[in-house]
CSV table of C-alpha atoms and ligand atoms in Angstrom, one decimal:
chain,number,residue,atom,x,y,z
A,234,UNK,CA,329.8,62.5,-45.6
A,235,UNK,CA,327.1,62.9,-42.9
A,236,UNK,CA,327.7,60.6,-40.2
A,237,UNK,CA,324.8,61.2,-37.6
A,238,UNK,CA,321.5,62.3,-38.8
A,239,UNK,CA,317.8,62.3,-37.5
A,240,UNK,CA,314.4,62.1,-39.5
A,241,UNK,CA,311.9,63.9,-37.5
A,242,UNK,CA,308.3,62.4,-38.3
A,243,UNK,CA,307.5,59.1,-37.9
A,244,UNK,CA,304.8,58.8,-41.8
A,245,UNK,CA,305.1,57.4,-44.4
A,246,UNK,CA,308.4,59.9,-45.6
A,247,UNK,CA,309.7,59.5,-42.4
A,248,UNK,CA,310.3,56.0,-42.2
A,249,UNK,CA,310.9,55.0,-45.6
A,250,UNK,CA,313.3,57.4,-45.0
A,251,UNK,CA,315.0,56.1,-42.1
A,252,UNK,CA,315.2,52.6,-43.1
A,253,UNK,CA,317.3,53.2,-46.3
A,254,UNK,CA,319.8,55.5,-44.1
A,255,UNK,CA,319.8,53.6,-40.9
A,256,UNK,CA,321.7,50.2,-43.6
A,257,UNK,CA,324.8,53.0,-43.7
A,258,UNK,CA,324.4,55.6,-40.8
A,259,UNK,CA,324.1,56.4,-37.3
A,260,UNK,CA,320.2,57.9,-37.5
A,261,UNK,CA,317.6,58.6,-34.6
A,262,UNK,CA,314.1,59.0,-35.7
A,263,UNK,CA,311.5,61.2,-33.6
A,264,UNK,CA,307.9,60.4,-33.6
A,265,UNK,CA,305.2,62.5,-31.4
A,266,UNK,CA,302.9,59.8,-31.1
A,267,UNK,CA,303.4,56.8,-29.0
A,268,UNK,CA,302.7,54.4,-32.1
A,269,UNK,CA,303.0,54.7,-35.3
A,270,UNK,CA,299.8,55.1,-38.1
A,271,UNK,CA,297.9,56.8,-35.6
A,272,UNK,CA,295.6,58.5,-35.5
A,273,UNK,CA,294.7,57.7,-39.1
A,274,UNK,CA,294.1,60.2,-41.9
A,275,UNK,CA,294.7,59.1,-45.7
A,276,UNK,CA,292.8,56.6,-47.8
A,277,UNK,CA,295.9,55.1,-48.9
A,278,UNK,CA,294.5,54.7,-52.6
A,279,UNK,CA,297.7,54.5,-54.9
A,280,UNK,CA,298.6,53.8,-58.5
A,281,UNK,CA,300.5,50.6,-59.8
A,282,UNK,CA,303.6,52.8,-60.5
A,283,UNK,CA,303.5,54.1,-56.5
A,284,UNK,CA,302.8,50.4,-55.4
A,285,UNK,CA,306.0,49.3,-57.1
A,286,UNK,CA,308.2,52.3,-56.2
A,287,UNK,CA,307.5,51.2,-52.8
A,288,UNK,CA,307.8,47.5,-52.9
A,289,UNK,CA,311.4,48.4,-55.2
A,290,UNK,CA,312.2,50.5,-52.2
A,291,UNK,CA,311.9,48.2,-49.3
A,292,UNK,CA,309.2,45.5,-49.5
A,293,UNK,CA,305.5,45.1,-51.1
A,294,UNK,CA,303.5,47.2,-49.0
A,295,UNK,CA,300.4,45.6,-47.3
A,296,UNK,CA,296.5,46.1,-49.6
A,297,UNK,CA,293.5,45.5,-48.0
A,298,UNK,CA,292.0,46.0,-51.9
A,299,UNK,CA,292.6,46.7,-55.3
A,300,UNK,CA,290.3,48.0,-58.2
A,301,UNK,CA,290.7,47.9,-61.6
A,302,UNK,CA,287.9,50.5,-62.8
A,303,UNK,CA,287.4,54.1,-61.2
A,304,UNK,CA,283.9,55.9,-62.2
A,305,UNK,CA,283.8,59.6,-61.9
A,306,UNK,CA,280.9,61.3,-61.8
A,307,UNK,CA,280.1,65.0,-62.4
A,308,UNK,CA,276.8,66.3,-62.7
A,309,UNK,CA,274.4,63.9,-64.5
A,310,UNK,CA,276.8,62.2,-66.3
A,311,UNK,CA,279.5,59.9,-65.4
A,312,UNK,CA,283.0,58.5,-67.0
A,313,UNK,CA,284.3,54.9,-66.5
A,314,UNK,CA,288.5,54.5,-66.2
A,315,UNK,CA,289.7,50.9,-66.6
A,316,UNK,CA,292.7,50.7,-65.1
A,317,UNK,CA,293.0,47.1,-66.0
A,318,UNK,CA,296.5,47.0,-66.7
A,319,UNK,CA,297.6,49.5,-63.6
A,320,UNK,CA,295.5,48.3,-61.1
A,321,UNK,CA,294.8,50.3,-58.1
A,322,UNK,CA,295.7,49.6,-54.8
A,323,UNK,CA,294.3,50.2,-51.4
A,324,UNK,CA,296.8,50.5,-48.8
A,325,UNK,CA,296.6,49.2,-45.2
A,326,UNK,CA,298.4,52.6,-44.0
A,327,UNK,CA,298.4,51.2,-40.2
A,328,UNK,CA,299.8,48.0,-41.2
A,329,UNK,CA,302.5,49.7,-43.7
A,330,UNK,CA,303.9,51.9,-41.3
A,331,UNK,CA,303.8,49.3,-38.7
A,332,UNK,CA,306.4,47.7,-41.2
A,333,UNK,CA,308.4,50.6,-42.0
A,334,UNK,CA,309.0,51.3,-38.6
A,335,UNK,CA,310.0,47.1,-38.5
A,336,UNK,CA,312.5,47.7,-41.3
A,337,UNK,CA,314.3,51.0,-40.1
A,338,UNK,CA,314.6,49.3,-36.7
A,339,UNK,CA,316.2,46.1,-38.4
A,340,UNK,CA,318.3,48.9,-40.1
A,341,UNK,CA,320.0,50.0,-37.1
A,342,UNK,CA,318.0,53.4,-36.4
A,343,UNK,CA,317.3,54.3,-33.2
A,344,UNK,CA,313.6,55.2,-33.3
A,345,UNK,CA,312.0,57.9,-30.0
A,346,UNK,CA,308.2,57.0,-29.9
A,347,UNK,CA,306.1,60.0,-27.9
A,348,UNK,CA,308.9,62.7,-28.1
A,349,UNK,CA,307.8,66.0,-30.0
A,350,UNK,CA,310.7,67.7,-31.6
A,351,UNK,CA,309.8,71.6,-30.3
A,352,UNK,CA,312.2,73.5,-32.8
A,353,UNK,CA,315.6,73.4,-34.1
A,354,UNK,CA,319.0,75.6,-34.5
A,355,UNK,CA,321.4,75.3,-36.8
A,356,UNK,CA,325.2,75.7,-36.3
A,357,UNK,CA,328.2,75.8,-38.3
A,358,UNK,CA,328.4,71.7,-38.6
A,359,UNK,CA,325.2,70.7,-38.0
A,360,UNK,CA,321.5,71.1,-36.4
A,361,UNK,CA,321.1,71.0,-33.1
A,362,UNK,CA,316.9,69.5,-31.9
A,363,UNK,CA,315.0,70.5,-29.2
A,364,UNK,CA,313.1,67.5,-28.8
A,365,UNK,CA,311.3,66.7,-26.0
A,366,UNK,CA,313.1,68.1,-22.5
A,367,UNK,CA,316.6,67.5,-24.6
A,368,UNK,CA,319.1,69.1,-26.9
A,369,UNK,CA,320.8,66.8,-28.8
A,370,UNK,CA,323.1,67.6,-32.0
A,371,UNK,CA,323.7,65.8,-35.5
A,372,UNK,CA,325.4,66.5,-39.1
A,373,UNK,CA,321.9,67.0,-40.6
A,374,UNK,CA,317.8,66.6,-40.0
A,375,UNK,CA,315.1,65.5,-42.4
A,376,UNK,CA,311.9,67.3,-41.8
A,377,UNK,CA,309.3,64.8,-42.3
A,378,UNK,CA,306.6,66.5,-40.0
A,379,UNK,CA,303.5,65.7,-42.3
A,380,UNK,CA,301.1,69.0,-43.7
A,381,UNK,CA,300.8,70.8,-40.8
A,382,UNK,CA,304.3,72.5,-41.4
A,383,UNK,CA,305.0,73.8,-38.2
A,384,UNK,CA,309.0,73.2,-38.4
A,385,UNK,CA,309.4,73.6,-42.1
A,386,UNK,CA,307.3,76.7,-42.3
A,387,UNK,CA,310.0,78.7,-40.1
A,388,UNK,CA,312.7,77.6,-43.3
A,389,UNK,CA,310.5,79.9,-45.3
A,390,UNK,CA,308.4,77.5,-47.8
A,391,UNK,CA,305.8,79.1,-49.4
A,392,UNK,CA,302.2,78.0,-48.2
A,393,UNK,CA,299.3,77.7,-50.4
A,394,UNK,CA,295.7,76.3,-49.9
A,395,UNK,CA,295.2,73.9,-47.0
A,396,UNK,CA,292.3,71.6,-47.4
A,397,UNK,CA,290.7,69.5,-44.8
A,398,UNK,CA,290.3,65.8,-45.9
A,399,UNK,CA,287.5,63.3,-43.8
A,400,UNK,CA,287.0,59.7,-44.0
A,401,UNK,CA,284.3,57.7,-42.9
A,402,UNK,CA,284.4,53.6,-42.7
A,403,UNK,CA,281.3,53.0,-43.2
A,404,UNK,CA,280.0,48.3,-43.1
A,405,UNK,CA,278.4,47.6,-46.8
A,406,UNK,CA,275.4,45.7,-46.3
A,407,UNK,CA,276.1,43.3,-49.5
A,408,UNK,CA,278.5,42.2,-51.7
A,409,UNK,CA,280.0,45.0,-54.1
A,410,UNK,CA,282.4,44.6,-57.1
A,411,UNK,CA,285.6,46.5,-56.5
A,412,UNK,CA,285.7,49.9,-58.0
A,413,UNK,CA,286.2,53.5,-56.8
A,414,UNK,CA,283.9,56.0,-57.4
A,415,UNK,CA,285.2,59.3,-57.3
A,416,UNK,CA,282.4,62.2,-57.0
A,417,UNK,CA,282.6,65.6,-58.5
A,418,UNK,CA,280.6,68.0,-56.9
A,419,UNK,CA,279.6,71.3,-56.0
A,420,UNK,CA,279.9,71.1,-52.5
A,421,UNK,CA,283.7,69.9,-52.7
A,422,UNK,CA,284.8,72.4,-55.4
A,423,UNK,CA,288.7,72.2,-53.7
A,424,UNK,CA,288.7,68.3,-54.3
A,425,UNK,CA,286.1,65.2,-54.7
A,426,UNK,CA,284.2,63.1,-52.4
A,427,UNK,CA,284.9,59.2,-53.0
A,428,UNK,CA,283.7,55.5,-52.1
A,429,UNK,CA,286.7,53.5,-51.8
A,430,UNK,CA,285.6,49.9,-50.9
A,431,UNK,CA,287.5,47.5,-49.0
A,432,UNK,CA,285.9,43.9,-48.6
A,433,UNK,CA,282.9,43.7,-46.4
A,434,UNK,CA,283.5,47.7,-45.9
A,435,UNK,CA,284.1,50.5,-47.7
A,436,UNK,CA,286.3,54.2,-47.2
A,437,UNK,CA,283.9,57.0,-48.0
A,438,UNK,CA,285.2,60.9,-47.6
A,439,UNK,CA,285.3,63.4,-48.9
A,440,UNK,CA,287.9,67.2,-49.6
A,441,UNK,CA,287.8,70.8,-50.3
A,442,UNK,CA,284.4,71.0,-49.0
A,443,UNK,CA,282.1,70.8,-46.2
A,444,UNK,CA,278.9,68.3,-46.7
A,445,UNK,CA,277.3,66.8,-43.3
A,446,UNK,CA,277.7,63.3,-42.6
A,447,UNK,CA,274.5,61.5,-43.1
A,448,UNK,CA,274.2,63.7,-46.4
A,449,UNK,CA,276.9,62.4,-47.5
A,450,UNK,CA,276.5,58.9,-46.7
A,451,UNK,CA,273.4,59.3,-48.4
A,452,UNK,CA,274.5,60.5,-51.5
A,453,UNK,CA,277.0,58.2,-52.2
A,454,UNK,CA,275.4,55.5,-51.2
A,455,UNK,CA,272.3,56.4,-53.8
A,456,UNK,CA,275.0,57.2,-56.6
A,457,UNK,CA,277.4,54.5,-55.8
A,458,UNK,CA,274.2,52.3,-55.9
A,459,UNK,CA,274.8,50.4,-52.8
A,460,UNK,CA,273.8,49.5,-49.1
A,461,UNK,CA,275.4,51.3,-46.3
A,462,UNK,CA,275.7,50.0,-42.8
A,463,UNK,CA,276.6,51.9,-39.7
A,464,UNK,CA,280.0,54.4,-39.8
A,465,UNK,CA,283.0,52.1,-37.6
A,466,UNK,CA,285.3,55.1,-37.6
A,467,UNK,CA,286.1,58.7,-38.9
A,468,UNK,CA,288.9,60.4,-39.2
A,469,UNK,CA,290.7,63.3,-41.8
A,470,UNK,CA,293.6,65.4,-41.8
A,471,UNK,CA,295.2,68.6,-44.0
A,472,UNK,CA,296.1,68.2,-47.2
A,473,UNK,CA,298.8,71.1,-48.7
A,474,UNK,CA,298.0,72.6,-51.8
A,475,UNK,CA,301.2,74.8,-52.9
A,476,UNK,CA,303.9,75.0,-54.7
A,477,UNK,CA,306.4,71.9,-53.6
A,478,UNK,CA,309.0,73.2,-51.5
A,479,UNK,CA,312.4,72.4,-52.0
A,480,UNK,CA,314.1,69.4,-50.3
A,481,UNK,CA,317.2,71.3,-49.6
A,482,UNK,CA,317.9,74.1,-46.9
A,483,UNK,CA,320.8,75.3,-45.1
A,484,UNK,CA,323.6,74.3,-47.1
A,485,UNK,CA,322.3,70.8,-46.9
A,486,UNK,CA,322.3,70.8,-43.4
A,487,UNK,CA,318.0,70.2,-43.2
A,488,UNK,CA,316.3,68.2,-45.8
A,489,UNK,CA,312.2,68.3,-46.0
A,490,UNK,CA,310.3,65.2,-47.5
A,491,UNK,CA,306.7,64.0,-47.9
A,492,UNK,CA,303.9,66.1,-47.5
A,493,UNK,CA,306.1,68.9,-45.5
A,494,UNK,CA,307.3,69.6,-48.7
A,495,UNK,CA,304.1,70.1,-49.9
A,496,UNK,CA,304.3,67.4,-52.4
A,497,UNK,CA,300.8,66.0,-52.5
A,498,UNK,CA,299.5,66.0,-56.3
A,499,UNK,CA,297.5,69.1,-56.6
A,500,UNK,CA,294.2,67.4,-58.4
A,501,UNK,CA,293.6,64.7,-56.2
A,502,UNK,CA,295.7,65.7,-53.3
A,503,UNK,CA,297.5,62.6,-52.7
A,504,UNK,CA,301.0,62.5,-51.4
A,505,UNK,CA,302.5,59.1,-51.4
A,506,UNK,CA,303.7,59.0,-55.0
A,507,UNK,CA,306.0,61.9,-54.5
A,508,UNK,CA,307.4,59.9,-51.3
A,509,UNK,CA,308.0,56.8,-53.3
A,510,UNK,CA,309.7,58.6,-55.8
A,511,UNK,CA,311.9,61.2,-54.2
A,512,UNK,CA,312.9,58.8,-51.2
A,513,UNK,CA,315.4,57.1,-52.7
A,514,UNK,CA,316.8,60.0,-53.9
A,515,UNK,CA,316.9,61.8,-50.7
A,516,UNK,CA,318.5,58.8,-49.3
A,517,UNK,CA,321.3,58.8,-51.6
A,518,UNK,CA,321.9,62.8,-51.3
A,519,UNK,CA,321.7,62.2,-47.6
A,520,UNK,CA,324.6,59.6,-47.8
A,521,UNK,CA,326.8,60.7,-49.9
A,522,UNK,CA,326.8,64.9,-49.5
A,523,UNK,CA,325.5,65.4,-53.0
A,524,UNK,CA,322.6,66.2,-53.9
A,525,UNK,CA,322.6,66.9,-57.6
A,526,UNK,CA,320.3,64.2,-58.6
A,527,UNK,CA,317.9,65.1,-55.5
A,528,UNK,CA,318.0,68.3,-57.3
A,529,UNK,CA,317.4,66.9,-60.8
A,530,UNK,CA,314.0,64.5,-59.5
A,531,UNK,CA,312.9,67.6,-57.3
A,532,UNK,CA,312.8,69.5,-60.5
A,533,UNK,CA,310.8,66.9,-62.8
A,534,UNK,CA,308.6,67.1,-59.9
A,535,UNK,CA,308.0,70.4,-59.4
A,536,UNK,CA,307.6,71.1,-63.4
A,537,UNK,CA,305.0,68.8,-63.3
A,538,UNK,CA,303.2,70.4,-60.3
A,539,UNK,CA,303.2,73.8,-61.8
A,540,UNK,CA,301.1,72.3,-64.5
A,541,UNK,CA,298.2,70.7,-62.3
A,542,UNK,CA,298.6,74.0,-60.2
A,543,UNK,CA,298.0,75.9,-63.2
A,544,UNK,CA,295.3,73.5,-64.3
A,545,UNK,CA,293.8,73.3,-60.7
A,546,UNK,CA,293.7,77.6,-60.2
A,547,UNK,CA,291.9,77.7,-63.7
A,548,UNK,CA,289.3,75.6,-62.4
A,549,UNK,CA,288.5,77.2,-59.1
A,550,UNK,CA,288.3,80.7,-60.7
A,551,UNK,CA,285.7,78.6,-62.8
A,552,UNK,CA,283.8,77.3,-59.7
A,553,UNK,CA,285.8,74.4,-59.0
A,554,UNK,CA,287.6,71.2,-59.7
A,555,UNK,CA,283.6,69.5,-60.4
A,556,UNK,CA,283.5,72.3,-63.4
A,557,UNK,CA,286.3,70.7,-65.3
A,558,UNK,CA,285.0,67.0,-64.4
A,559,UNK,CA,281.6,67.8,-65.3
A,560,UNK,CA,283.3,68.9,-68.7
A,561,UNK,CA,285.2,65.9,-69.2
A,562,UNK,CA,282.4,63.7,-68.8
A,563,UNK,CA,279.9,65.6,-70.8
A,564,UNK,CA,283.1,65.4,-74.1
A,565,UNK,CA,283.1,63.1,-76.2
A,566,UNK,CA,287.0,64.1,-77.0
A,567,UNK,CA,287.2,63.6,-73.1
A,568,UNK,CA,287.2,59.6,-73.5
A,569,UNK,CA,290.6,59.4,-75.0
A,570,UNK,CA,291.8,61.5,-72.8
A,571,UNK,CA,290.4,59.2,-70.0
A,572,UNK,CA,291.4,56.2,-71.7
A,573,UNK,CA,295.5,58.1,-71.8
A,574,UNK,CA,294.9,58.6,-68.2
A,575,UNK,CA,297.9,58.3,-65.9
A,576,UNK,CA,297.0,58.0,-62.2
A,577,UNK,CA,300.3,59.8,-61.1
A,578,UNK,CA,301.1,62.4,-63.7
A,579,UNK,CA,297.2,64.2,-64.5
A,580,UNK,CA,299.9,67.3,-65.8
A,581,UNK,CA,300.2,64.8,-69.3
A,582,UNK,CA,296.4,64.6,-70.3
A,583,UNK,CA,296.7,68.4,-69.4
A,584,UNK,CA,299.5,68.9,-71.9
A,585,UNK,CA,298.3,66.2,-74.5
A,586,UNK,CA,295.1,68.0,-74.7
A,587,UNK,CA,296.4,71.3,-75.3
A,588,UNK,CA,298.3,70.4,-78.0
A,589,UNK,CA,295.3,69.5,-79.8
A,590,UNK,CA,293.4,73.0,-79.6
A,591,UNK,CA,290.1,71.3,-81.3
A,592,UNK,CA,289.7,69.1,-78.7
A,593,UNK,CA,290.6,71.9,-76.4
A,594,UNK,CA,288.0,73.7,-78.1
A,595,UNK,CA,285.2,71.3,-77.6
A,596,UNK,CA,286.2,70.4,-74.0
A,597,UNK,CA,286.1,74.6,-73.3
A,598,UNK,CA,282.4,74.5,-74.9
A,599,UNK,CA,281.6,71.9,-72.4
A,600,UNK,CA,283.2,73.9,-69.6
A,601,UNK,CA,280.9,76.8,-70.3
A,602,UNK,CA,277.9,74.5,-70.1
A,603,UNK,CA,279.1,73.0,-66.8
A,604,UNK,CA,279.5,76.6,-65.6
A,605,UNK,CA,275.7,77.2,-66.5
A,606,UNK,CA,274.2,74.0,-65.2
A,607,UNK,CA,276.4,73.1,-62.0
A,608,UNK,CA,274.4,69.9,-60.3
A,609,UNK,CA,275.5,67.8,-57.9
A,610,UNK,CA,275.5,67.3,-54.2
B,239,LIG,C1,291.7,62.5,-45.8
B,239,LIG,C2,293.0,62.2,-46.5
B,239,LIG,C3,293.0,61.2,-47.5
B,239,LIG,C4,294.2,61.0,-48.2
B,239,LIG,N1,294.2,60.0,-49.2
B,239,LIG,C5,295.3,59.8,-49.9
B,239,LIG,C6,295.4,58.8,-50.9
B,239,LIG,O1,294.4,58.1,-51.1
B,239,LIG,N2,296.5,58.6,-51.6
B,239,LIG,C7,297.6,59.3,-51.3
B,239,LIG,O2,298.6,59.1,-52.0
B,239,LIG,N3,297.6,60.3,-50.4
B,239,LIG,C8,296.5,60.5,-49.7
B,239,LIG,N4,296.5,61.5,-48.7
B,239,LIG,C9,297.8,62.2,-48.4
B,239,LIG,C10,298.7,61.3,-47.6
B,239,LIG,O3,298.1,60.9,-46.5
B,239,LIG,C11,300.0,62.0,-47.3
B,239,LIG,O4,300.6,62.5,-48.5
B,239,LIG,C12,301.0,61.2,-46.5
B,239,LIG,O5,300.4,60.6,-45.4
B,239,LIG,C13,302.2,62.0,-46.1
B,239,LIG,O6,303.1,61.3,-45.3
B,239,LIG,P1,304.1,62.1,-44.5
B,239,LIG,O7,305.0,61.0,-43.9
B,239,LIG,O8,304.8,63.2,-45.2
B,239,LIG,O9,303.3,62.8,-43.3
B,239,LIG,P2,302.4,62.2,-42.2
B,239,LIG,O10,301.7,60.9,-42.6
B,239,LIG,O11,301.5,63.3,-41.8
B,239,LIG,O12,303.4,61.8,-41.0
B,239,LIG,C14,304.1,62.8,-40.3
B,239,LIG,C15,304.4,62.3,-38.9
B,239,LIG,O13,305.2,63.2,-38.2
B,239,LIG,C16,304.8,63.4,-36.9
B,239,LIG,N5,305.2,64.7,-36.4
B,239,LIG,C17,304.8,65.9,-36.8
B,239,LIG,N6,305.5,66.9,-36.2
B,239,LIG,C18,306.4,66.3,-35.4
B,239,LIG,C19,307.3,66.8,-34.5
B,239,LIG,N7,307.5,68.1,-34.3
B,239,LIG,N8,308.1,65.9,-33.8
B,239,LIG,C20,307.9,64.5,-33.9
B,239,LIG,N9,306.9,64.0,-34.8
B,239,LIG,C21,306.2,64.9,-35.5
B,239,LIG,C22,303.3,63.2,-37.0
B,239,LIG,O14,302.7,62.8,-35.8
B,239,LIG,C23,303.1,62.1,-38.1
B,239,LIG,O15,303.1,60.8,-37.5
B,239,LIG,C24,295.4,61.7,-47.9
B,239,LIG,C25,295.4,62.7,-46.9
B,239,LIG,C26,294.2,62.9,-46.2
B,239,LIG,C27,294.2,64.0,-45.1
């Protein structure tokens, strides 16, 4: 059994992390930043299934929304998801990882605010950190460093497509009903651009793309069919589009998690589902020295990966991810795939609809036609 162990990031992964091993071991947590959830970079939409992984884990994580219809739009046409059953939620990321850091310091962990960890070394019983001006030793590290990758790519994970995400909170001059629009277009073939609102505001951004600003705001605003006020804040951050890495290295001496891992969905890009399902997990291998059900959840997850990877490298060599929503929306077969749609695992309506090749068939006819009349922003 490990007895002394340190998470190095101080995210979303990180935390969660810490808090389920500080209840049972001696951990020390590093954080570069002097607070945690700064400086902001996710939207923080999630499904119902990531909302409860998370509040099973430790507590109900703090909203500032939830929507119960997402409209995508692709070209001229445009596809309504009621998520009526599985809402979904809009997570205050400042205010959750406030209260992860709240719950791994009640847990005993001794958390270092404002030290960088610089690089690492391993040794026959352990890891030895450079962190900060300091060398300090323990039984094993978690790598929890976020996309940028700059400890976990020295372990030799394989990188993939890095896309850069922005958001804009932007004041809504009026009162809107509560649904996400997600925006297929040809400017963000790598990802979407999306109005996510929150109350009296509303998140708009955008991936896999470059658009200006104002053109932006514009274009939403016109297709989202509301009033936009003046932008409060920006802010973005990378996104890791690769093959997941595995969680295990140096004969289980250094463990990777969250986004490090590259474990963000590869259609949508988001990352917290993996990290509310694989923490646990981690936690336990972490504990106890065995990791053969860490193994057995990193493989579902990387099974299903391979499929939206697949799915995702098809459409780009096609134009981009726009070409296969523009498809979607213009089938008719499309709505019950829409209507099966799982927010977490896209990798199912994949597989569902190729099991059917008529469907298939009349999607692909609607692909072609998307390939010869792109529109969009
Ligand atoms: C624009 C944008 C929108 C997004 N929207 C969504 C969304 O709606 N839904 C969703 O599920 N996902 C979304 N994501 C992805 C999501 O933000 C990530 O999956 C998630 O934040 C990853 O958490 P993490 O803890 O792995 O990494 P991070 O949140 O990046 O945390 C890593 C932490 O480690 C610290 N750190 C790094 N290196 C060191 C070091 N050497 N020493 C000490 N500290 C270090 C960093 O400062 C940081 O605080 C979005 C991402 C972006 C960029």
């Amino acid at each position: 059994m490990h007895s002394r162990v340190s998470v190095v990031g101080g995210g979303v992964a990180g935390l969660s992390l810490a808090a389920l091993l500080g209840r049972d071991m001696d951990v020390k947590l590093f954080e570069e930043h002097k607070v945690v959830g700064y400086p902001k970079h996710c939207t923080g939409v999630v499904s119902s299934e990531t909302f409860k992984l998370f509040k099973n884990m430790l507590f109900e994580p703090p909203t500032l929304a939830s929507s119960r219809e997402v409209e995508i739009h692709a070209g001229s046409k445009s596809l309504l998801i009621n998520l009526s059953k599985n809402p979904v939620y809009v997570l205050d990321r400042q205010l959750f990882e406030e209260r992860l850091l709240d719950s791994a310091v009640s847990a005993g962990v001794e958390v270092k605010l404002g030290v960088r960890v610089r690089s690492f070394k391993t040794s026959p019983n352990g890891v030895t950190l450079i962190a900060g001006s300091r060398e300090e030793s323990f039984n094993s590290i978690t790598i929890a460093e976020g996309a940028a990758g700059r400890l976990s790519k020295s372990l030799g994970c394989p990188g993939g497509e890095v896309i850069y995400g922005v958001n804009y909170l932007a004041r809504v001059g009026e009162c809107i009903e509560a649904k996400i629009h997600a925006f297929f277009t040809k400017s963000t073939p790598g990802l979407f651009a999306w109005f996510v609102p929150i109350g009296g505001e509303a998140i708009i951004g955008y991936g896999g793309g470059l658009i200006q600003r104002d053109k932006l705001l514009n274009y939403i605003a016109k297709h989202a069919g509301v009033k936009l006020g003046g932008v409060v804040e920006s802010y973005g951050g990378l996104i890791n589009i690769a093959k997941p890495c595995s969680p295990i290295h140096c004969d289980e001496r250094i463990y990777l998690t969250g986004d490090s891992a590259a474990l963000n969905k590869p259609l949508t890009g988001g990352g917290l589902y993996a990290i509310a399902r694989l923490t646990p997990v981690l936690a336990g291998a972490i504990k106890s020295g065995e990791s053969s059900s860490l193994i057995k959840a990193f493989k579902v997850l990387e099974k299903r990966h391979r499929v939206q990877l697949n799915a995702r490298r098809a459409l780009m060599a096609l134009g981009g991810l726009h070409v296969g929503a523009e498809a979607l929306a213009r089938s008719i077969e499309a709505r019950e795939l829409i209507e099966a749609w799982d927010f977490d695992h896209h990798e199912e309506a994949i597989l569902r609809f190729i099991k059917h090749p008529a469907k298939a068939l009349s999607i692909l006819q609607q692909f072609l036609s998307a390939v010869l009349f792109r529109a969009g922003l």
